[in-house]
Short mmCIF file of C-alpha atoms and ligand atoms in Angstrom, two decimals:
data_model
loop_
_atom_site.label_atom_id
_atom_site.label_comp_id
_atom_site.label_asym_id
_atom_site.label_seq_id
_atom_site.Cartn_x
_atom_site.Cartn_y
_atom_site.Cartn_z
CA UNK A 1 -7.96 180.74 134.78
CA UNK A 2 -7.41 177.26 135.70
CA UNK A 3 -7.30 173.92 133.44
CA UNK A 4 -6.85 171.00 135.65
CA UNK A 5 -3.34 171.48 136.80
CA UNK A 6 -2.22 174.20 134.36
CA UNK A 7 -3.04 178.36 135.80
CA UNK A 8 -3.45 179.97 132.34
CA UNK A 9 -2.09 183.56 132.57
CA UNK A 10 -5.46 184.70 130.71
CA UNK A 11 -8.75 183.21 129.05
CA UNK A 12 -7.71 183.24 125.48
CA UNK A 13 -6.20 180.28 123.85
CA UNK A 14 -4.62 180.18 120.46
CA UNK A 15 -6.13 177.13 118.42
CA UNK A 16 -4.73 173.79 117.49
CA UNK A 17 -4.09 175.25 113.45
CA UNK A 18 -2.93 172.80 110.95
CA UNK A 19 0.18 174.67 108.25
CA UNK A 20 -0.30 177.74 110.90
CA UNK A 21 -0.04 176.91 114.56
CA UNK A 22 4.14 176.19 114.55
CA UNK A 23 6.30 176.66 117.71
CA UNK A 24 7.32 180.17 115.86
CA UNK A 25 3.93 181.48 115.20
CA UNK A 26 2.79 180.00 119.06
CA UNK A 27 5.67 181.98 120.35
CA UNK A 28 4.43 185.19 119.03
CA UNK A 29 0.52 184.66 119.95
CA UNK A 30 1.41 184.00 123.49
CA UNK A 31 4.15 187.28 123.73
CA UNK A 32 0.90 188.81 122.50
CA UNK A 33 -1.55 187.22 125.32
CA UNK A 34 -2.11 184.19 124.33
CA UNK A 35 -2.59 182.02 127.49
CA UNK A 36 -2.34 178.24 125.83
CA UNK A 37 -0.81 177.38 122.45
CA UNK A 38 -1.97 173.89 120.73
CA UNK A 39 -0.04 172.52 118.09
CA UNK A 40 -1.33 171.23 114.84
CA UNK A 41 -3.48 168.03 115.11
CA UNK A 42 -1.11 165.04 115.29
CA UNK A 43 -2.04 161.53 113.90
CA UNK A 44 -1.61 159.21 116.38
CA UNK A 45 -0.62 156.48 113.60
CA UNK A 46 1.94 158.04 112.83
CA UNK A 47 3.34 158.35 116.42
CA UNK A 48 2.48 154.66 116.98
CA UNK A 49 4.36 154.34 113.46
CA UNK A 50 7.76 156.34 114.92
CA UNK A 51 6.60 157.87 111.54
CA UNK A 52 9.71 160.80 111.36
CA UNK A 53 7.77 163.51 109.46
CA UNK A 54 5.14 162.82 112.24
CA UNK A 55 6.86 163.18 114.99
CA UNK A 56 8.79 166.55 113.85
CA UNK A 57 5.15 168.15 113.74
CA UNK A 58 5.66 167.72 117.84
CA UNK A 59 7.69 170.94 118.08
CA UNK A 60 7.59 171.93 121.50
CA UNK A 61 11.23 172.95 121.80
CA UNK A 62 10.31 176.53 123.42
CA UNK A 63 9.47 175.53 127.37
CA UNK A 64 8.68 179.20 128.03
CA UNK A 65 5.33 179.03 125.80
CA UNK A 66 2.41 176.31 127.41
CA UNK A 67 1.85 174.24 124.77
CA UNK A 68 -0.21 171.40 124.21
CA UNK A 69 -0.29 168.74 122.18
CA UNK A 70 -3.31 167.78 119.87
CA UNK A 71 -3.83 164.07 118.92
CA UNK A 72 -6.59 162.88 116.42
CA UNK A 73 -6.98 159.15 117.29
CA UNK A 74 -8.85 156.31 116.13
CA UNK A 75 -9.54 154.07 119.25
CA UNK A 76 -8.43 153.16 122.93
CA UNK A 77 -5.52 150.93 121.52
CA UNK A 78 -3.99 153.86 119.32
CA UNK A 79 -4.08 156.70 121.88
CA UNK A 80 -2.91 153.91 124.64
CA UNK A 81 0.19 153.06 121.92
CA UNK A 82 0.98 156.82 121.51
CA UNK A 83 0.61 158.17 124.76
CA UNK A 84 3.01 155.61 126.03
CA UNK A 85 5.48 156.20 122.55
CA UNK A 86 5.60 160.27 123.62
CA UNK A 87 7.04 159.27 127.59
CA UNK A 88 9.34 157.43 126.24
CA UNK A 89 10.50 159.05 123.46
CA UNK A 90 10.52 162.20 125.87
CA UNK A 91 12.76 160.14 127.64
CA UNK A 92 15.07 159.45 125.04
CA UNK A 93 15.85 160.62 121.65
CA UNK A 94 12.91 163.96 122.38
CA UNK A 95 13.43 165.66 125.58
CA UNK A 96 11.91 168.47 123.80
CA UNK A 97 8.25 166.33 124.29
CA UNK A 98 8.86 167.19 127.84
CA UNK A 99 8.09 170.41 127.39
CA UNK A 100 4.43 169.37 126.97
CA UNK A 101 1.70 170.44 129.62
CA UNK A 102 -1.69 169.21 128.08
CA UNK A 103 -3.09 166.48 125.29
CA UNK A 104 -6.48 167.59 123.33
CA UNK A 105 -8.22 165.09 121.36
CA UNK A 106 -9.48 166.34 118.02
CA UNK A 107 -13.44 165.13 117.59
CA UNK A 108 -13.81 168.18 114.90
CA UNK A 109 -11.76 167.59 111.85
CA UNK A 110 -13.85 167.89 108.88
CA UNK A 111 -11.61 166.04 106.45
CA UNK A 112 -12.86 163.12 104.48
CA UNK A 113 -9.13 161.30 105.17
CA UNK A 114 -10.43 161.49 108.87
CA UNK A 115 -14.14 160.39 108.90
CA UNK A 116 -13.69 157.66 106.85
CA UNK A 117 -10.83 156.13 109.24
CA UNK A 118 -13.97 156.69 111.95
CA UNK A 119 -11.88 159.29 113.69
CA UNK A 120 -12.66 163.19 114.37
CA UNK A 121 -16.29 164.14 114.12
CA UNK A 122 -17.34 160.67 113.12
CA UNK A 123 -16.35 159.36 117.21
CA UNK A 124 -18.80 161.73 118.40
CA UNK A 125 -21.80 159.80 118.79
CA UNK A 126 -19.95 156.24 119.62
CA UNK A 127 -20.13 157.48 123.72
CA UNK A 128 -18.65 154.00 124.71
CA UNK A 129 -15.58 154.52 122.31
CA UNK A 130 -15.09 158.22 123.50
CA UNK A 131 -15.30 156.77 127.32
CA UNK A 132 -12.57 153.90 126.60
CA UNK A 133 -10.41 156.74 124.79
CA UNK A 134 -10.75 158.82 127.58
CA UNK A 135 -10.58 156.43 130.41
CA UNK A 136 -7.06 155.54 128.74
CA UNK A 137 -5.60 159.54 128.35
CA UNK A 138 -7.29 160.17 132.11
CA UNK A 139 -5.42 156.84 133.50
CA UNK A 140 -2.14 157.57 131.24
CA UNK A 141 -2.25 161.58 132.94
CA UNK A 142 -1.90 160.25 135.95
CA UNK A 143 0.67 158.20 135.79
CA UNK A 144 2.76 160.36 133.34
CA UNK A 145 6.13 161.59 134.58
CA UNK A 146 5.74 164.51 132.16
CA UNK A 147 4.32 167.69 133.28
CA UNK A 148 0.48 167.08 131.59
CA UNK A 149 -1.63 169.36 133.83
CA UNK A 150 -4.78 169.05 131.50
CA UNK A 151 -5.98 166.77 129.43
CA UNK A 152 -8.98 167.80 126.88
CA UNK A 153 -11.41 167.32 124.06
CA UNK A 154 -12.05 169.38 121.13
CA UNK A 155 -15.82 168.77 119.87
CA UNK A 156 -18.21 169.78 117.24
CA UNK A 157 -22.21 169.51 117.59
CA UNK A 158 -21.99 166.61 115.73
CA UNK A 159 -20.63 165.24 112.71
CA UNK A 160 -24.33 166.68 110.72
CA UNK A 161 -27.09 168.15 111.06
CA UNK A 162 -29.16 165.06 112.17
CA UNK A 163 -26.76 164.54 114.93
CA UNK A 164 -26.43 168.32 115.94
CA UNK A 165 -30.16 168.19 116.32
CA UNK A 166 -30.33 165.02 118.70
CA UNK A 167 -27.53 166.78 120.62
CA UNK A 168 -24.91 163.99 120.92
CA UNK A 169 -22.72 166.67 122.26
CA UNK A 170 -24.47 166.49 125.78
CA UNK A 171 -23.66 162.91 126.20
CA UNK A 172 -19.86 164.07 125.94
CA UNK A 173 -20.20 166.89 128.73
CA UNK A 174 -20.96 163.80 131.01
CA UNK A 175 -18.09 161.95 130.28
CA UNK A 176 -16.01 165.13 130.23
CA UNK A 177 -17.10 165.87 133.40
CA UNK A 178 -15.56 162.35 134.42
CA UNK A 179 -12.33 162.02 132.99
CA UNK A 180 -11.34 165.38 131.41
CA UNK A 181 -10.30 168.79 132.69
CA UNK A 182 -11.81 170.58 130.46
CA UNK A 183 -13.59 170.96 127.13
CA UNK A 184 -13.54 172.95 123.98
CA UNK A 185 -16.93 173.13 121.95
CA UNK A 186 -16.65 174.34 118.56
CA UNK A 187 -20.37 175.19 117.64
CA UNK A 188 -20.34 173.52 114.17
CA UNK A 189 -21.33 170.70 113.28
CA UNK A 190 -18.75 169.13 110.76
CA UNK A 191 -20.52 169.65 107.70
CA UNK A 192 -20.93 173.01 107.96
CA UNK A 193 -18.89 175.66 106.45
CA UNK A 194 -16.75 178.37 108.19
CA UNK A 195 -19.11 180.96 106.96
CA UNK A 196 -21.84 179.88 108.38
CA UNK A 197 -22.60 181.46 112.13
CA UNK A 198 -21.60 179.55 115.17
CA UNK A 199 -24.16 178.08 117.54
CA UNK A 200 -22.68 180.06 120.40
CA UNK A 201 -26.68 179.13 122.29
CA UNK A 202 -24.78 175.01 122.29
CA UNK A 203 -22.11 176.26 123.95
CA UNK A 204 -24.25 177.61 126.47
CA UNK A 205 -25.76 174.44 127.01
CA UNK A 206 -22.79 172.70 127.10
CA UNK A 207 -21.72 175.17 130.04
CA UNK A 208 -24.84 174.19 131.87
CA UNK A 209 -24.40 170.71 132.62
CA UNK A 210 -20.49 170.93 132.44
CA UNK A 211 -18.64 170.60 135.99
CA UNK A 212 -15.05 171.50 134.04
CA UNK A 213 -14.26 174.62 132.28
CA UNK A 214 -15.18 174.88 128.89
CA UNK A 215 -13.58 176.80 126.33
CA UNK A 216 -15.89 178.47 123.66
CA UNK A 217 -14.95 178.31 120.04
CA UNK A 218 -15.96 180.29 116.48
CA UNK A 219 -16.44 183.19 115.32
CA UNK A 220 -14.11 185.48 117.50
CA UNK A 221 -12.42 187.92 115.58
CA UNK A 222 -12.60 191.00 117.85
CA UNK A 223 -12.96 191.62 121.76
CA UNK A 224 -16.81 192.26 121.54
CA UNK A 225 -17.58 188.99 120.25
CA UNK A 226 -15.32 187.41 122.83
CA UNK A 227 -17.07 189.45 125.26
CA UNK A 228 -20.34 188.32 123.73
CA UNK A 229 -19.41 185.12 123.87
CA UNK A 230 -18.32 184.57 127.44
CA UNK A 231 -21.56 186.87 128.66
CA UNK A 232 -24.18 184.95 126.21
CA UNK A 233 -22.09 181.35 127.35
CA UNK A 234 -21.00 181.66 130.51
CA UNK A 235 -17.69 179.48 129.39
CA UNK A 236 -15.10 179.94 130.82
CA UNK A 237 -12.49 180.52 127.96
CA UNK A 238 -11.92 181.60 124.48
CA UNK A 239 -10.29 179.97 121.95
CA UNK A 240 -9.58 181.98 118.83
CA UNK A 241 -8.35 180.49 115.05
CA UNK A 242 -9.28 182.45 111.98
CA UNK A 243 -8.84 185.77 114.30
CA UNK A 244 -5.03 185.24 115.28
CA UNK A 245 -4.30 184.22 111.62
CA UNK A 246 -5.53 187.56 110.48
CA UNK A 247 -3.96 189.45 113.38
CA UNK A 248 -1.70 187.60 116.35
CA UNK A 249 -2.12 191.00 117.70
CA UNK A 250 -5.41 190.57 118.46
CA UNK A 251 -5.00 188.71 122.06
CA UNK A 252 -2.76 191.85 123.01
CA UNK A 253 -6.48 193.30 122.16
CA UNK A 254 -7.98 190.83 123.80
CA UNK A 255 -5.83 191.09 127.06
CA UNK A 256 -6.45 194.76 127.42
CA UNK A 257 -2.56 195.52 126.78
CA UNK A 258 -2.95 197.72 123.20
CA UNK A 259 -4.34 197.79 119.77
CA UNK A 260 -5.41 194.64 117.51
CA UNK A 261 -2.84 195.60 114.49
CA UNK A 262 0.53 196.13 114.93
CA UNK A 263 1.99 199.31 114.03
CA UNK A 264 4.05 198.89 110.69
CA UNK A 265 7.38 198.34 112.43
CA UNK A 266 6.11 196.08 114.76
CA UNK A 267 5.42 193.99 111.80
CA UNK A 268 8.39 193.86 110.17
CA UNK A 269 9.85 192.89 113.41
CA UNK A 270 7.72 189.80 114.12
CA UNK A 271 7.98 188.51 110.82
CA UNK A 272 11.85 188.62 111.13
CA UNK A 273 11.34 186.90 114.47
CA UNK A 274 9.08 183.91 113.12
CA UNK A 275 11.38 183.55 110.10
CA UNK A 276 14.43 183.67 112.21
CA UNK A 277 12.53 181.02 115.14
CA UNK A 278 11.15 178.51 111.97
CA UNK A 279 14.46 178.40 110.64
CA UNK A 280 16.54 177.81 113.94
CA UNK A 281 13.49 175.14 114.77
CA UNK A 282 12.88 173.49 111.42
CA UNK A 283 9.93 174.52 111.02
CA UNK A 284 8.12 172.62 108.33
CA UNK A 285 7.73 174.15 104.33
CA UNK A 286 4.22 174.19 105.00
CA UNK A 287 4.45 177.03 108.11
CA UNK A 288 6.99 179.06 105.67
CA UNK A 289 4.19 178.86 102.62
CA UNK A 290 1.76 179.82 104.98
CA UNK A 291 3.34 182.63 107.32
CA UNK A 292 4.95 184.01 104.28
CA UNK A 293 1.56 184.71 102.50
CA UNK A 294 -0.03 185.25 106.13
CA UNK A 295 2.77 188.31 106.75
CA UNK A 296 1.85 189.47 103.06
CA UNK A 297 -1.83 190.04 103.61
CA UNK A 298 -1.34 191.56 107.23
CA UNK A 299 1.23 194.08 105.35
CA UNK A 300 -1.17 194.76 102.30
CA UNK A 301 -4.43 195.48 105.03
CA UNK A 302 -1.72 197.43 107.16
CA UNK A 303 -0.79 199.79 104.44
CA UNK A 304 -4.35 199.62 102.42
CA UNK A 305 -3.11 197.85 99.67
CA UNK A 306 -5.62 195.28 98.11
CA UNK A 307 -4.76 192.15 99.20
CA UNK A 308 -4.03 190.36 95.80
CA UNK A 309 -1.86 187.66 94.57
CA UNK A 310 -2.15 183.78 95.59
CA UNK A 311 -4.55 182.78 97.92
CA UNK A 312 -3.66 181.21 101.41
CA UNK A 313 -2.80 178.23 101.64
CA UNK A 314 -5.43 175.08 101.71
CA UNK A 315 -5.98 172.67 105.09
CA UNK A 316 -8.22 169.98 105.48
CA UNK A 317 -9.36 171.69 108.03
CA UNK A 318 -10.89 174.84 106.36
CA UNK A 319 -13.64 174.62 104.22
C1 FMN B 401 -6.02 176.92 108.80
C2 FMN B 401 -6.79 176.18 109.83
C3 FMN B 401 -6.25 175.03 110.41
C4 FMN B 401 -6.96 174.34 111.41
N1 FMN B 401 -6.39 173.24 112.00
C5 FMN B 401 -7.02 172.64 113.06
C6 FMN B 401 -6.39 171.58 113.78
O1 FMN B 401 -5.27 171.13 113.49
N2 FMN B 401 -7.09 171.04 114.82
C7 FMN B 401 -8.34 171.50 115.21
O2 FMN B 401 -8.92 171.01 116.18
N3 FMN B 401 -8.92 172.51 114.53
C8 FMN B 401 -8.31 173.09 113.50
N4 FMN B 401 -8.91 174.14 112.86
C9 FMN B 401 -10.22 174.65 113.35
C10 FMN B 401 -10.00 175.76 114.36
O3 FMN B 401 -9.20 175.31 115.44
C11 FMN B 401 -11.31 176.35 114.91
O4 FMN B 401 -12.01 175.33 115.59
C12 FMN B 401 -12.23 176.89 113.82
O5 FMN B 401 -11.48 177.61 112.85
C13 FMN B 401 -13.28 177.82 114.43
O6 FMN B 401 -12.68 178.89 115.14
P1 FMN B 401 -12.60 180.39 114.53
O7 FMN B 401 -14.00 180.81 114.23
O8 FMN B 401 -11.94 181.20 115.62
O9 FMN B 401 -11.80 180.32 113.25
C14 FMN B 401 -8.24 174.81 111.83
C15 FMN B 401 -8.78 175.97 111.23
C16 FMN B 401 -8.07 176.66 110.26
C17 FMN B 401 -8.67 177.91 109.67
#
């Protein structure tokens, strides 16, 4: 499949995951299938900011795995500052940022932090905002010297219902169309919870008046609902989240290639991988709290154990 510039060896893309989505745990999704990796949403303050604890969350030392870069930015002057602070930094004291090959905004965080800022969800309806944010990452793509072959957005329906219902998604598929290579519709609207079913029938829509590929998100846990979803859509992609945190082996599923659970050993083995990659990379505490408790609960279901103890880890993300 292709996004902009970039061929994707398959449809399935492992989401941008906040505490989860490190260069360890990207390496493993995409050995698994995985066709694009996204790393956690990024502020672009604190890139602007040369903010250090920032910047480390840009962990794209592994050139073999595609990996983009998610930014959740405030205006045209922010994401103008912090596109231009990654080039040069790339050129300078981060080579590793060279190893980038897309930027994703984030228009889908949930978090209070975010909407009050006026970031996230709460750009979605401003259309002249969202056009001078993306006039700037369409203009700054083409004159990178870094190897960007896609540039994208990452949507919800709307920041609530109200806005779901008046659509202010469509308005985006316009300007996507325009400046973008391709789009990712999560079929939420930011107040809603998890639980509740995604409005696959949006992304549909979406698909209809889109000219660039769009990439289907929620709900995907097994390879009939990503079947489901790219017959009922028509989009073009998958992107997967809650489903690779319960089982990275579920793109090898998803590819065709063999089962969604590992076999015990196989287990073992990719947790002493990720452990071994975190700690060679620095991988935040956060991905260790996480992973560790993630690798506990895949090893409990494995064996039928009840999955007890602590609970995972909280993001702002989850609700
Ligand atoms: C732990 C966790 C962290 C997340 N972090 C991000 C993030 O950094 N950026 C983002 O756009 N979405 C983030 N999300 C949302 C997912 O990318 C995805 O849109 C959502 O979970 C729906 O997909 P799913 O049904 O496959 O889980 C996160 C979700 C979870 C569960």
């Amino acid at each position: 499949m292709k996004l902009g510039r970039l061929e994707l060896a398959t449809p399935f893309i492992l989401s941008p995951l906040e505490s989860v989505s490190d260069a360890a745990f990207r390496r493993l999704c995409w050995s698994l299938g995985a066709g694009l990796t996204w790393t956690e949403m990024i502020r672009a303050r604190g890139i602007v900011r040369n903010n250090k604890s920032t910047l480390e969350l840009i962990d794209c030392f592994d050139a073999d795995v595609p990996t983009g870069l998610q930014l959740m930015v405030v205006n045209e002057t922010e994401i103008a500052a912090a596109l231009d602070a990654i080039e040069r930094l790339a050129h300078s004291s981060h080579p590793h940022f060279q190893n980038l090959v897309a930027v994703d905004l984030n228009f889908g965080c949930p978090s209070p932090e975010v909407i009050k800022v006026g970031a996230g969800p709460a750009l979605l309806k401003r259309r002249n905002k969202l056009e001078a944010i993306f006039q700037v990452l369409r203009g700054w793509k083409d004159r990178t010297t870094l190897p960007i072959g896609a540039v994208t957005a990452k949507i919800r329906l709307g920041l609530n219902r109200a806005e779901m219902d008046q659509k202010v998604y469509l308005p985006i598929v316009e300007l996507a169309n325009q400046y973008l290579d391709g789009l990712t519709v999560h079929a939420r609207h930011a107040r809603e919870e998890s639980t509740t079913p995604a409005h696959w029938e949006a992304i549909a829509e979406v698909k209809r008046a889109a000219r660039v590929p769009i990439i289907g998100n929620g709900d995907v846990t097994s390879v009939e609902a990503a079947q489901r979803l790219l017959r009922e859509t028509g989009c073009d992609a998958v992107m997967v989240a809650r489903g690779a945190i319960r089982s990275p082996w579920l793109f090898r599923e998803l590819t065709g290639k063999g089962a969604g659970q590992p076999t015990l050993s196989e287990l073992d083995e990719a947790e002493a991988r990720w452990m071994e990659r975190a700690t060679a990379l620095g991988s935040k505490p956060k991905f260790f709290e996480w992973h560790t408790e993630g690798f506990r609960r895949m090893r409990a279901r494995l064996t039928g154990k009840p999955v007890a103890g602590p609970s995972m880890p909280q993001t702002d993300h989850m609700r």
